[in-house]
mmCIF file of N, CA and C in Angstrom:
data_model
loop_
_atom_site.group_PDB
_atom_site.id
_atom_site.type_symbol
_atom_site.label_atom_id
_atom_site.label_comp_id
_atom_site.label_asym_id
_atom_site.label_seq_id
_atom_site.Cartn_x
_atom_site.Cartn_y
_atom_site.Cartn_z
ATOM 1 N N MET F 1404 -34.003 30.619 -15.683
ATOM 2 C CA MET F 1404 -33.782 30.255 -17.060
ATOM 3 C C MET F 1404 -34.803 29.238 -17.547
ATOM 4 N N SER F 1405 -35.860 29.055 -16.814
ATOM 5 C CA SER F 1405 -36.828 28.046 -17.218
ATOM 6 C C SER F 1405 -37.593 28.449 -18.463
ATOM 7 N N GLY F 1406 -37.591 29.750 -18.817
ATOM 8 C CA GLY F 1406 -38.302 30.197 -20.006
ATOM 9 C C GLY F 1406 -37.464 30.142 -21.262
ATOM 10 N N SER F 1407 -36.280 29.572 -21.178
ATOM 11 C CA SER F 1407 -35.383 29.518 -22.326
ATOM 12 C C SER F 1407 -35.943 28.605 -23.410
ATOM 13 N N PRO F 1408 -35.921 29.057 -24.689
ATOM 14 C CA PRO F 1408 -36.443 28.213 -25.763
ATOM 15 C C PRO F 1408 -35.540 27.035 -26.096
ATOM 16 N N LEU F 1409 -34.261 27.109 -25.725
ATOM 17 C CA LEU F 1409 -33.328 26.021 -26.022
ATOM 18 C C LEU F 1409 -33.279 25.077 -24.832
ATOM 19 N N ARG F 1410 -33.968 23.982 -24.925
ATOM 20 C CA ARG F 1410 -34.016 23.028 -23.827
ATOM 21 C C ARG F 1410 -33.914 21.609 -24.364
ATOM 22 N N GLY F 1411 -33.419 20.721 -23.533
ATOM 23 C CA GLY F 1411 -33.429 19.294 -23.831
ATOM 24 C C GLY F 1411 -32.740 18.926 -25.125
ATOM 25 N N SER F 1412 -33.469 18.269 -26.017
ATOM 26 C CA SER F 1412 -32.879 17.737 -27.241
ATOM 27 C C SER F 1412 -32.530 18.825 -28.248
ATOM 28 N N ALA F 1413 -33.023 20.041 -28.078
ATOM 29 C CA ALA F 1413 -32.686 21.118 -29.007
ATOM 30 C C ALA F 1413 -31.212 21.486 -28.912
ATOM 31 N N LEU F 1414 -30.573 21.202 -27.779
ATOM 32 C CA LEU F 1414 -29.162 21.519 -27.601
ATOM 33 C C LEU F 1414 -28.250 20.435 -28.152
ATOM 34 N N GLN F 1415 -28.741 19.225 -28.276
ATOM 35 C CA GLN F 1415 -27.907 18.114 -28.686
ATOM 36 C C GLN F 1415 -28.125 17.810 -30.163
ATOM 37 N N PRO F 1416 -27.018 17.706 -30.926
ATOM 38 C CA PRO F 1416 -27.175 17.412 -32.349
ATOM 39 C C PRO F 1416 -27.673 15.992 -32.570
ATOM 40 N N GLY F 1417 -28.468 15.826 -33.613
ATOM 41 C CA GLY F 1417 -28.943 14.505 -33.987
ATOM 42 C C GLY F 1417 -27.921 13.814 -34.870
ATOM 43 N N ALA F 1418 -28.202 12.586 -35.259
ATOM 44 C CA ALA F 1418 -27.274 11.824 -36.091
ATOM 45 C C ALA F 1418 -27.061 12.491 -37.441
ATOM 46 N N HIS F 1419 -28.073 13.171 -37.965
ATOM 47 C CA HIS F 1419 -27.945 13.816 -39.272
ATOM 48 C C HIS F 1419 -27.199 15.146 -39.190
ATOM 49 N N ASP F 1420 -27.006 15.713 -37.980
ATOM 50 C CA ASP F 1420 -26.310 16.987 -37.817
ATOM 51 C C ASP F 1420 -24.799 16.838 -37.729
ATOM 52 N N VAL F 1421 -24.306 15.674 -37.330
ATOM 53 C CA VAL F 1421 -22.884 15.462 -37.121
ATOM 54 C C VAL F 1421 -22.232 15.049 -38.436
ATOM 55 N N GLN F 1422 -21.207 15.799 -38.831
ATOM 56 C CA GLN F 1422 -20.490 15.505 -40.067
ATOM 57 C C GLN F 1422 -19.310 14.580 -39.772
ATOM 58 N N PRO F 1423 -19.123 13.512 -40.547
ATOM 59 C CA PRO F 1423 -17.974 12.633 -40.325
ATOM 60 C C PRO F 1423 -16.677 13.330 -40.747
ATOM 61 N N VAL F 1424 -15.590 12.927 -40.121
ATOM 62 C CA VAL F 1424 -14.283 13.475 -40.455
ATOM 63 C C VAL F 1424 -13.836 12.871 -41.776
ATOM 64 N N ALA F 1425 -13.322 13.720 -42.674
ATOM 65 C CA ALA F 1425 -12.909 13.243 -43.993
ATOM 66 C C ALA F 1425 -11.718 12.293 -43.901
ATOM 67 N N ASN F 1426 -10.738 12.618 -43.069
ATOM 68 C CA ASN F 1426 -9.548 11.793 -42.929
ATOM 69 C C ASN F 1426 -9.243 11.668 -41.438
ATOM 70 N N GLU F 1427 -9.699 10.591 -40.824
ATOM 71 C CA GLU F 1427 -9.578 10.437 -39.375
ATOM 72 C C GLU F 1427 -8.129 10.359 -38.921
ATOM 73 N N THR F 1428 -7.275 9.693 -39.676
ATOM 74 C CA THR F 1428 -5.870 9.575 -39.296
ATOM 75 C C THR F 1428 -5.208 10.944 -39.274
ATOM 76 N N ARG F 1429 -5.434 11.741 -40.301
ATOM 77 C CA ARG F 1429 -4.861 13.088 -40.353
ATOM 78 C C ARG F 1429 -5.380 13.931 -39.193
ATOM 79 N N ASP F 1430 -6.663 13.808 -38.892
ATOM 80 C CA ASP F 1430 -7.256 14.569 -37.797
ATOM 81 C C ASP F 1430 -6.624 14.186 -36.461
ATOM 82 N N ARG F 1431 -6.389 12.905 -36.244
ATOM 83 C CA ARG F 1431 -5.764 12.460 -34.993
ATOM 84 C C ARG F 1431 -4.318 12.949 -34.895
ATOM 85 N N ILE F 1432 -3.590 12.938 -36.005
ATOM 86 C CA ILE F 1432 -2.201 13.410 -35.999
ATOM 87 C C ILE F 1432 -2.146 14.899 -35.679
ATOM 88 N N ILE F 1433 -2.996 15.677 -36.320
ATOM 89 C CA ILE F 1433 -3.020 17.122 -36.072
ATOM 90 C C ILE F 1433 -3.405 17.408 -34.624
ATOM 91 N N THR F 1434 -4.389 16.695 -34.107
ATOM 92 C CA THR F 1434 -4.798 16.889 -32.715
ATOM 93 C C THR F 1434 -3.657 16.542 -31.767
ATOM 94 N N GLY F 1435 -2.949 15.459 -32.039
ATOM 95 C CA GLY F 1435 -1.808 15.081 -31.208
ATOM 96 C C GLY F 1435 -0.702 16.113 -31.231
ATOM 97 N N ILE F 1436 -0.430 16.673 -32.403
ATOM 98 C CA ILE F 1436 0.610 17.698 -32.516
ATOM 99 C C ILE F 1436 0.207 18.962 -31.761
ATOM 100 N N VAL F 1437 -1.026 19.399 -31.975
ATOM 101 C CA VAL F 1437 -1.491 20.642 -31.353
ATOM 102 C C VAL F 1437 -1.514 20.528 -29.828
ATOM 103 N N THR F 1438 -1.838 19.357 -29.301
ATOM 104 C CA THR F 1438 -1.889 19.205 -27.849
ATOM 105 C C THR F 1438 -0.561 18.755 -27.249
ATOM 106 N N GLY F 1439 0.240 18.012 -27.991
ATOM 107 C CA GLY F 1439 1.473 17.465 -27.445
ATOM 108 C C GLY F 1439 2.689 18.359 -27.534
ATOM 109 N N VAL F 1440 2.850 19.079 -28.635
ATOM 110 C CA VAL F 1440 4.051 19.898 -28.832
ATOM 111 C C VAL F 1440 4.207 20.963 -27.746
ATOM 112 N N PRO F 1441 3.174 21.732 -27.410
ATOM 113 C CA PRO F 1441 3.365 22.724 -26.343
ATOM 114 C C PRO F 1441 3.756 22.101 -25.004
ATOM 115 N N PHE F 1442 3.171 20.943 -24.690
ATOM 116 C CA PHE F 1442 3.509 20.282 -23.430
ATOM 117 C C PHE F 1442 4.975 19.862 -23.416
ATOM 118 N N PHE F 1443 5.434 19.226 -24.488
ATOM 119 C CA PHE F 1443 6.820 18.768 -24.531
ATOM 120 C C PHE F 1443 7.806 19.915 -24.723
ATOM 121 N N ALA F 1444 7.353 21.039 -25.259
ATOM 122 C CA ALA F 1444 8.221 22.209 -25.411
ATOM 123 C C ALA F 1444 8.531 22.852 -24.062
ATOM 124 N N LEU F 1445 7.727 22.577 -23.053
ATOM 125 C CA LEU F 1445 8.002 23.118 -21.725
ATOM 126 C C LEU F 1445 9.329 22.605 -21.167
ATOM 127 N N GLY F 1446 9.700 21.382 -21.501
ATOM 128 C CA GLY F 1446 10.953 20.815 -21.001
ATOM 129 C C GLY F 1446 12.173 21.631 -21.395
ATOM 130 N N PRO F 1447 12.430 21.836 -22.692
ATOM 131 C CA PRO F 1447 13.587 22.643 -23.095
ATOM 132 C C PRO F 1447 13.522 24.091 -22.598
ATOM 133 N N VAL F 1448 12.330 24.649 -22.543
ATOM 134 C CA VAL F 1448 12.196 26.030 -22.055
ATOM 135 C C VAL F 1448 12.585 26.098 -20.579
ATOM 136 N N CYS F 1449 12.099 25.157 -19.779
ATOM 137 C CA CYS F 1449 12.461 25.140 -18.361
ATOM 138 C C CYS F 1449 13.957 24.904 -18.179
ATOM 139 N N TRP F 1450 14.527 24.045 -18.996
ATOM 140 C CA TRP F 1450 15.967 23.759 -18.928
ATOM 141 C C TRP F 1450 16.780 25.031 -19.159
ATOM 142 N N GLN F 1451 16.384 25.825 -20.143
ATOM 143 C CA GLN F 1451 17.110 27.051 -20.469
ATOM 144 C C GLN F 1451 16.915 28.151 -19.418
ATOM 145 N N LEU F 1452 15.751 28.202 -18.808
ATOM 146 C CA LEU F 1452 15.449 29.285 -17.875
ATOM 147 C C LEU F 1452 15.720 28.942 -16.415
ATOM 148 N N TRP F 1453 16.125 27.672 -16.141
ATOM 149 C CA TRP F 1453 16.336 27.277 -14.755
ATOM 150 C C TRP F 1453 17.461 28.094 -14.143
ATOM 151 N N GLU F 1454 17.316 28.466 -12.901
ATOM 152 C CA GLU F 1454 18.251 29.274 -12.119
ATOM 153 C C GLU F 1454 18.220 30.759 -12.490
ATOM 154 N N ASN F 1455 17.869 31.119 -13.709
ATOM 155 C CA ASN F 1455 17.813 32.528 -14.093
ATOM 156 C C ASN F 1455 16.420 33.104 -13.891
ATOM 157 N N ALA F 1456 15.406 32.401 -14.357
ATOM 158 C CA ALA F 1456 14.046 32.928 -14.295
ATOM 159 C C ALA F 1456 13.063 31.958 -13.651
ATOM 160 N N LEU F 1457 13.455 30.700 -13.473
ATOM 161 C CA LEU F 1457 12.557 29.699 -12.889
ATOM 162 C C LEU F 1457 13.166 29.088 -11.639
ATOM 163 N N SER F 1458 12.286 28.694 -10.732
ATOM 164 C CA SER F 1458 12.727 27.987 -9.530
ATOM 165 C C SER F 1458 11.666 26.948 -9.170
ATOM 166 N N TRP F 1459 11.905 26.209 -8.083
ATOM 167 C CA TRP F 1459 10.945 25.207 -7.649
ATOM 168 C C TRP F 1459 9.615 25.840 -7.266
ATOM 169 N N HIS F 1460 9.669 27.054 -6.745
ATOM 170 C CA HIS F 1460 8.433 27.763 -6.381
ATOM 171 C C HIS F 1460 7.559 27.968 -7.616
ATOM 172 N N ASP F 1461 8.161 28.353 -8.730
ATOM 173 C CA ASP F 1461 7.407 28.565 -9.971
ATOM 174 C C ASP F 1461 6.756 27.275 -10.458
ATOM 175 N N LEU F 1462 7.479 26.177 -10.378
ATOM 176 C CA LEU F 1462 6.919 24.893 -10.803
ATOM 177 C C LEU F 1462 5.777 24.452 -9.890
ATOM 178 N N LEU F 1463 5.886 24.733 -8.601
ATOM 179 C CA LEU F 1463 4.816 24.398 -7.669
ATOM 180 C C LEU F 1463 3.558 25.212 -7.973
ATOM 181 N N VAL F 1464 3.724 26.512 -8.217
ATOM 182 C CA VAL F 1464 2.580 27.359 -8.564
ATOM 183 C C VAL F 1464 1.948 26.878 -9.869
ATOM 184 N N PHE F 1465 2.772 26.532 -10.859
ATOM 185 C CA PHE F 1465 2.260 26.022 -12.132
ATOM 186 C C PHE F 1465 1.459 24.738 -11.925
ATOM 187 N N ALA F 1466 1.990 23.805 -11.144
ATOM 188 C CA ALA F 1466 1.311 22.524 -10.930
ATOM 189 C C ALA F 1466 -0.029 22.717 -10.222
ATOM 190 N N ILE F 1467 -0.061 23.570 -9.209
ATOM 191 C CA ILE F 1467 -1.312 23.812 -8.483
ATOM 192 C C ILE F 1467 -2.341 24.459 -9.399
ATOM 193 N N ALA F 1468 -1.929 25.468 -10.173
ATOM 194 C CA ALA F 1468 -2.859 26.145 -11.079
ATOM 195 C C ALA F 1468 -3.343 25.196 -12.176
ATOM 196 N N TYR F 1469 -2.454 24.343 -12.680
ATOM 197 C CA TYR F 1469 -2.809 23.391 -13.731
ATOM 198 C C TYR F 1469 -3.865 22.405 -13.236
ATOM 199 N N VAL F 1470 -3.652 21.851 -12.055
ATOM 200 C CA VAL F 1470 -4.601 20.883 -11.497
ATOM 201 C C VAL F 1470 -5.927 21.559 -11.175
ATOM 202 N N ALA F 1471 -5.880 22.751 -10.569
ATOM 203 C CA ALA F 1471 -7.118 23.454 -10.224
ATOM 204 C C ALA F 1471 -7.925 23.797 -11.469
ATOM 205 N N THR F 1472 -7.264 24.250 -12.521
ATOM 206 C CA THR F 1472 -7.958 24.578 -13.766
ATOM 207 C C THR F 1472 -8.558 23.329 -14.401
ATOM 208 N N GLY F 1473 -7.787 22.257 -14.466
ATOM 209 C CA GLY F 1473 -8.287 21.013 -15.050
ATOM 210 C C GLY F 1473 -9.483 20.460 -14.300
ATOM 211 N N LEU F 1474 -9.421 20.478 -12.977
ATOM 212 C CA LEU F 1474 -10.552 19.991 -12.190
ATOM 213 C C LEU F 1474 -11.768 20.889 -12.357
ATOM 214 N N GLY F 1475 -11.547 22.197 -12.395
ATOM 215 C CA GLY F 1475 -12.664 23.127 -12.562
ATOM 216 C C GLY F 1475 -13.380 22.932 -13.882
ATOM 217 N N ILE F 1476 -12.619 22.764 -14.947
ATOM 218 C CA ILE F 1476 -13.220 22.552 -16.263
ATOM 219 C C ILE F 1476 -13.951 21.211 -16.301
ATOM 220 N N THR F 1477 -13.318 20.170 -15.771
ATOM 221 C CA THR F 1477 -13.928 18.842 -15.780
ATOM 222 C C THR F 1477 -15.221 18.811 -14.975
ATOM 223 N N VAL F 1478 -15.194 19.365 -13.776
ATOM 224 C CA VAL F 1478 -16.390 19.370 -12.928
ATOM 225 C C VAL F 1478 -17.477 20.231 -13.553
ATOM 226 N N GLY F 1479 -17.096 21.369 -14.130
ATOM 227 C CA GLY F 1479 -18.081 22.244 -14.765
ATOM 228 C C GLY F 1479 -18.782 21.573 -15.932
ATOM 229 N N PHE F 1480 -18.012 20.935 -16.808
ATOM 230 C CA PHE F 1480 -18.627 20.242 -17.941
ATOM 231 C C PHE F 1480 -19.456 19.051 -17.480
ATOM 232 N N HIS F 1481 -19.007 18.349 -16.448
ATOM 233 C CA HIS F 1481 -19.791 17.226 -15.919
ATOM 234 C C HIS F 1481 -21.151 17.721 -15.442
ATOM 235 N N ARG F 1482 -21.151 18.797 -14.668
ATOM 236 C CA ARG F 1482 -22.427 19.326 -14.168
ATOM 237 C C ARG F 1482 -23.297 19.811 -15.310
ATOM 238 N N LEU F 1483 -22.688 20.481 -16.290
ATOM 239 C CA LEU F 1483 -23.463 21.037 -17.393
ATOM 240 C C LEU F 1483 -24.084 19.940 -18.256
ATOM 241 N N LEU F 1484 -23.322 18.894 -18.550
ATOM 242 C CA LEU F 1484 -23.775 17.880 -19.497
ATOM 243 C C LEU F 1484 -24.509 16.708 -18.845
ATOM 244 N N THR F 1485 -24.378 16.531 -17.533
ATOM 245 C CA THR F 1485 -24.970 15.376 -16.874
ATOM 246 C C THR F 1485 -26.218 15.708 -16.073
ATOM 247 N N HIS F 1486 -26.158 16.755 -15.300
ATOM 248 C CA HIS F 1486 -27.249 17.079 -14.384
ATOM 249 C C HIS F 1486 -28.213 18.062 -15.039
ATOM 250 N N ARG F 1487 -29.410 17.613 -15.314
ATOM 251 C CA ARG F 1487 -30.396 18.451 -16.005
ATOM 252 C C ARG F 1487 -30.862 19.626 -15.157
ATOM 253 N N ALA F 1488 -30.765 19.535 -13.848
ATOM 254 C CA ALA F 1488 -31.205 20.628 -12.984
ATOM 255 C C ALA F 1488 -30.212 21.789 -12.993
ATOM 256 N N PHE F 1489 -28.996 21.566 -13.463
ATOM 257 C CA PHE F 1489 -27.982 22.620 -13.494
ATOM 258 C C PHE F 1489 -28.278 23.570 -14.646
ATOM 259 N N GLN F 1490 -28.525 24.821 -14.331
ATOM 260 C CA GLN F 1490 -28.871 25.826 -15.343
ATOM 261 C C GLN F 1490 -27.727 26.828 -15.486
ATOM 262 N N THR F 1491 -27.419 27.209 -16.711
ATOM 263 C CA THR F 1491 -26.399 28.223 -16.970
ATOM 264 C C THR F 1491 -26.951 29.243 -17.953
ATOM 265 N N LYS F 1492 -26.179 30.279 -18.162
ATOM 266 C CA LYS F 1492 -26.557 31.298 -19.134
ATOM 267 C C LYS F 1492 -26.343 30.737 -20.546
ATOM 268 N N PRO F 1493 -27.051 31.260 -21.547
ATOM 269 C CA PRO F 1493 -26.927 30.728 -22.911
ATOM 270 C C PRO F 1493 -25.505 30.791 -23.468
ATOM 271 N N TRP F 1494 -24.739 31.825 -23.128
ATOM 272 C CA TRP F 1494 -23.385 31.928 -23.680
ATOM 273 C C TRP F 1494 -22.465 30.857 -23.103
ATOM 274 N N VAL F 1495 -22.771 30.316 -21.925
ATOM 275 C CA VAL F 1495 -21.976 29.228 -21.358
ATOM 276 C C VAL F 1495 -22.292 27.923 -22.077
ATOM 277 N N ARG F 1496 -23.569 27.696 -22.386
ATOM 278 C CA ARG F 1496 -23.973 26.479 -23.092
ATOM 279 C C ARG F 1496 -23.445 26.454 -24.516
ATOM 280 N N GLY F 1497 -23.203 27.606 -25.106
ATOM 281 C CA GLY F 1497 -22.666 27.682 -26.470
ATOM 282 C C GLY F 1497 -23.726 27.712 -27.450
#
């Protein structure tokens, strides 16, 4: 991928490219709702499905998959954004 035209600073937006948020408080509230509601909705769903469709085995599989996915995404983005020698395909870089 060394012949790629998109390299270095061409991938990173400059100060004039980033648009400020019109209403930061509203943006933070919406972000909190979108990320928090599904997480907290798991509690009542698990309560209703316990013994019928869920067991401790299911929760263990969920926890392992959740941690593995989170670590994979975190490590992948760290390598992509920190280490310049790490090369990916253009569709991965976005």
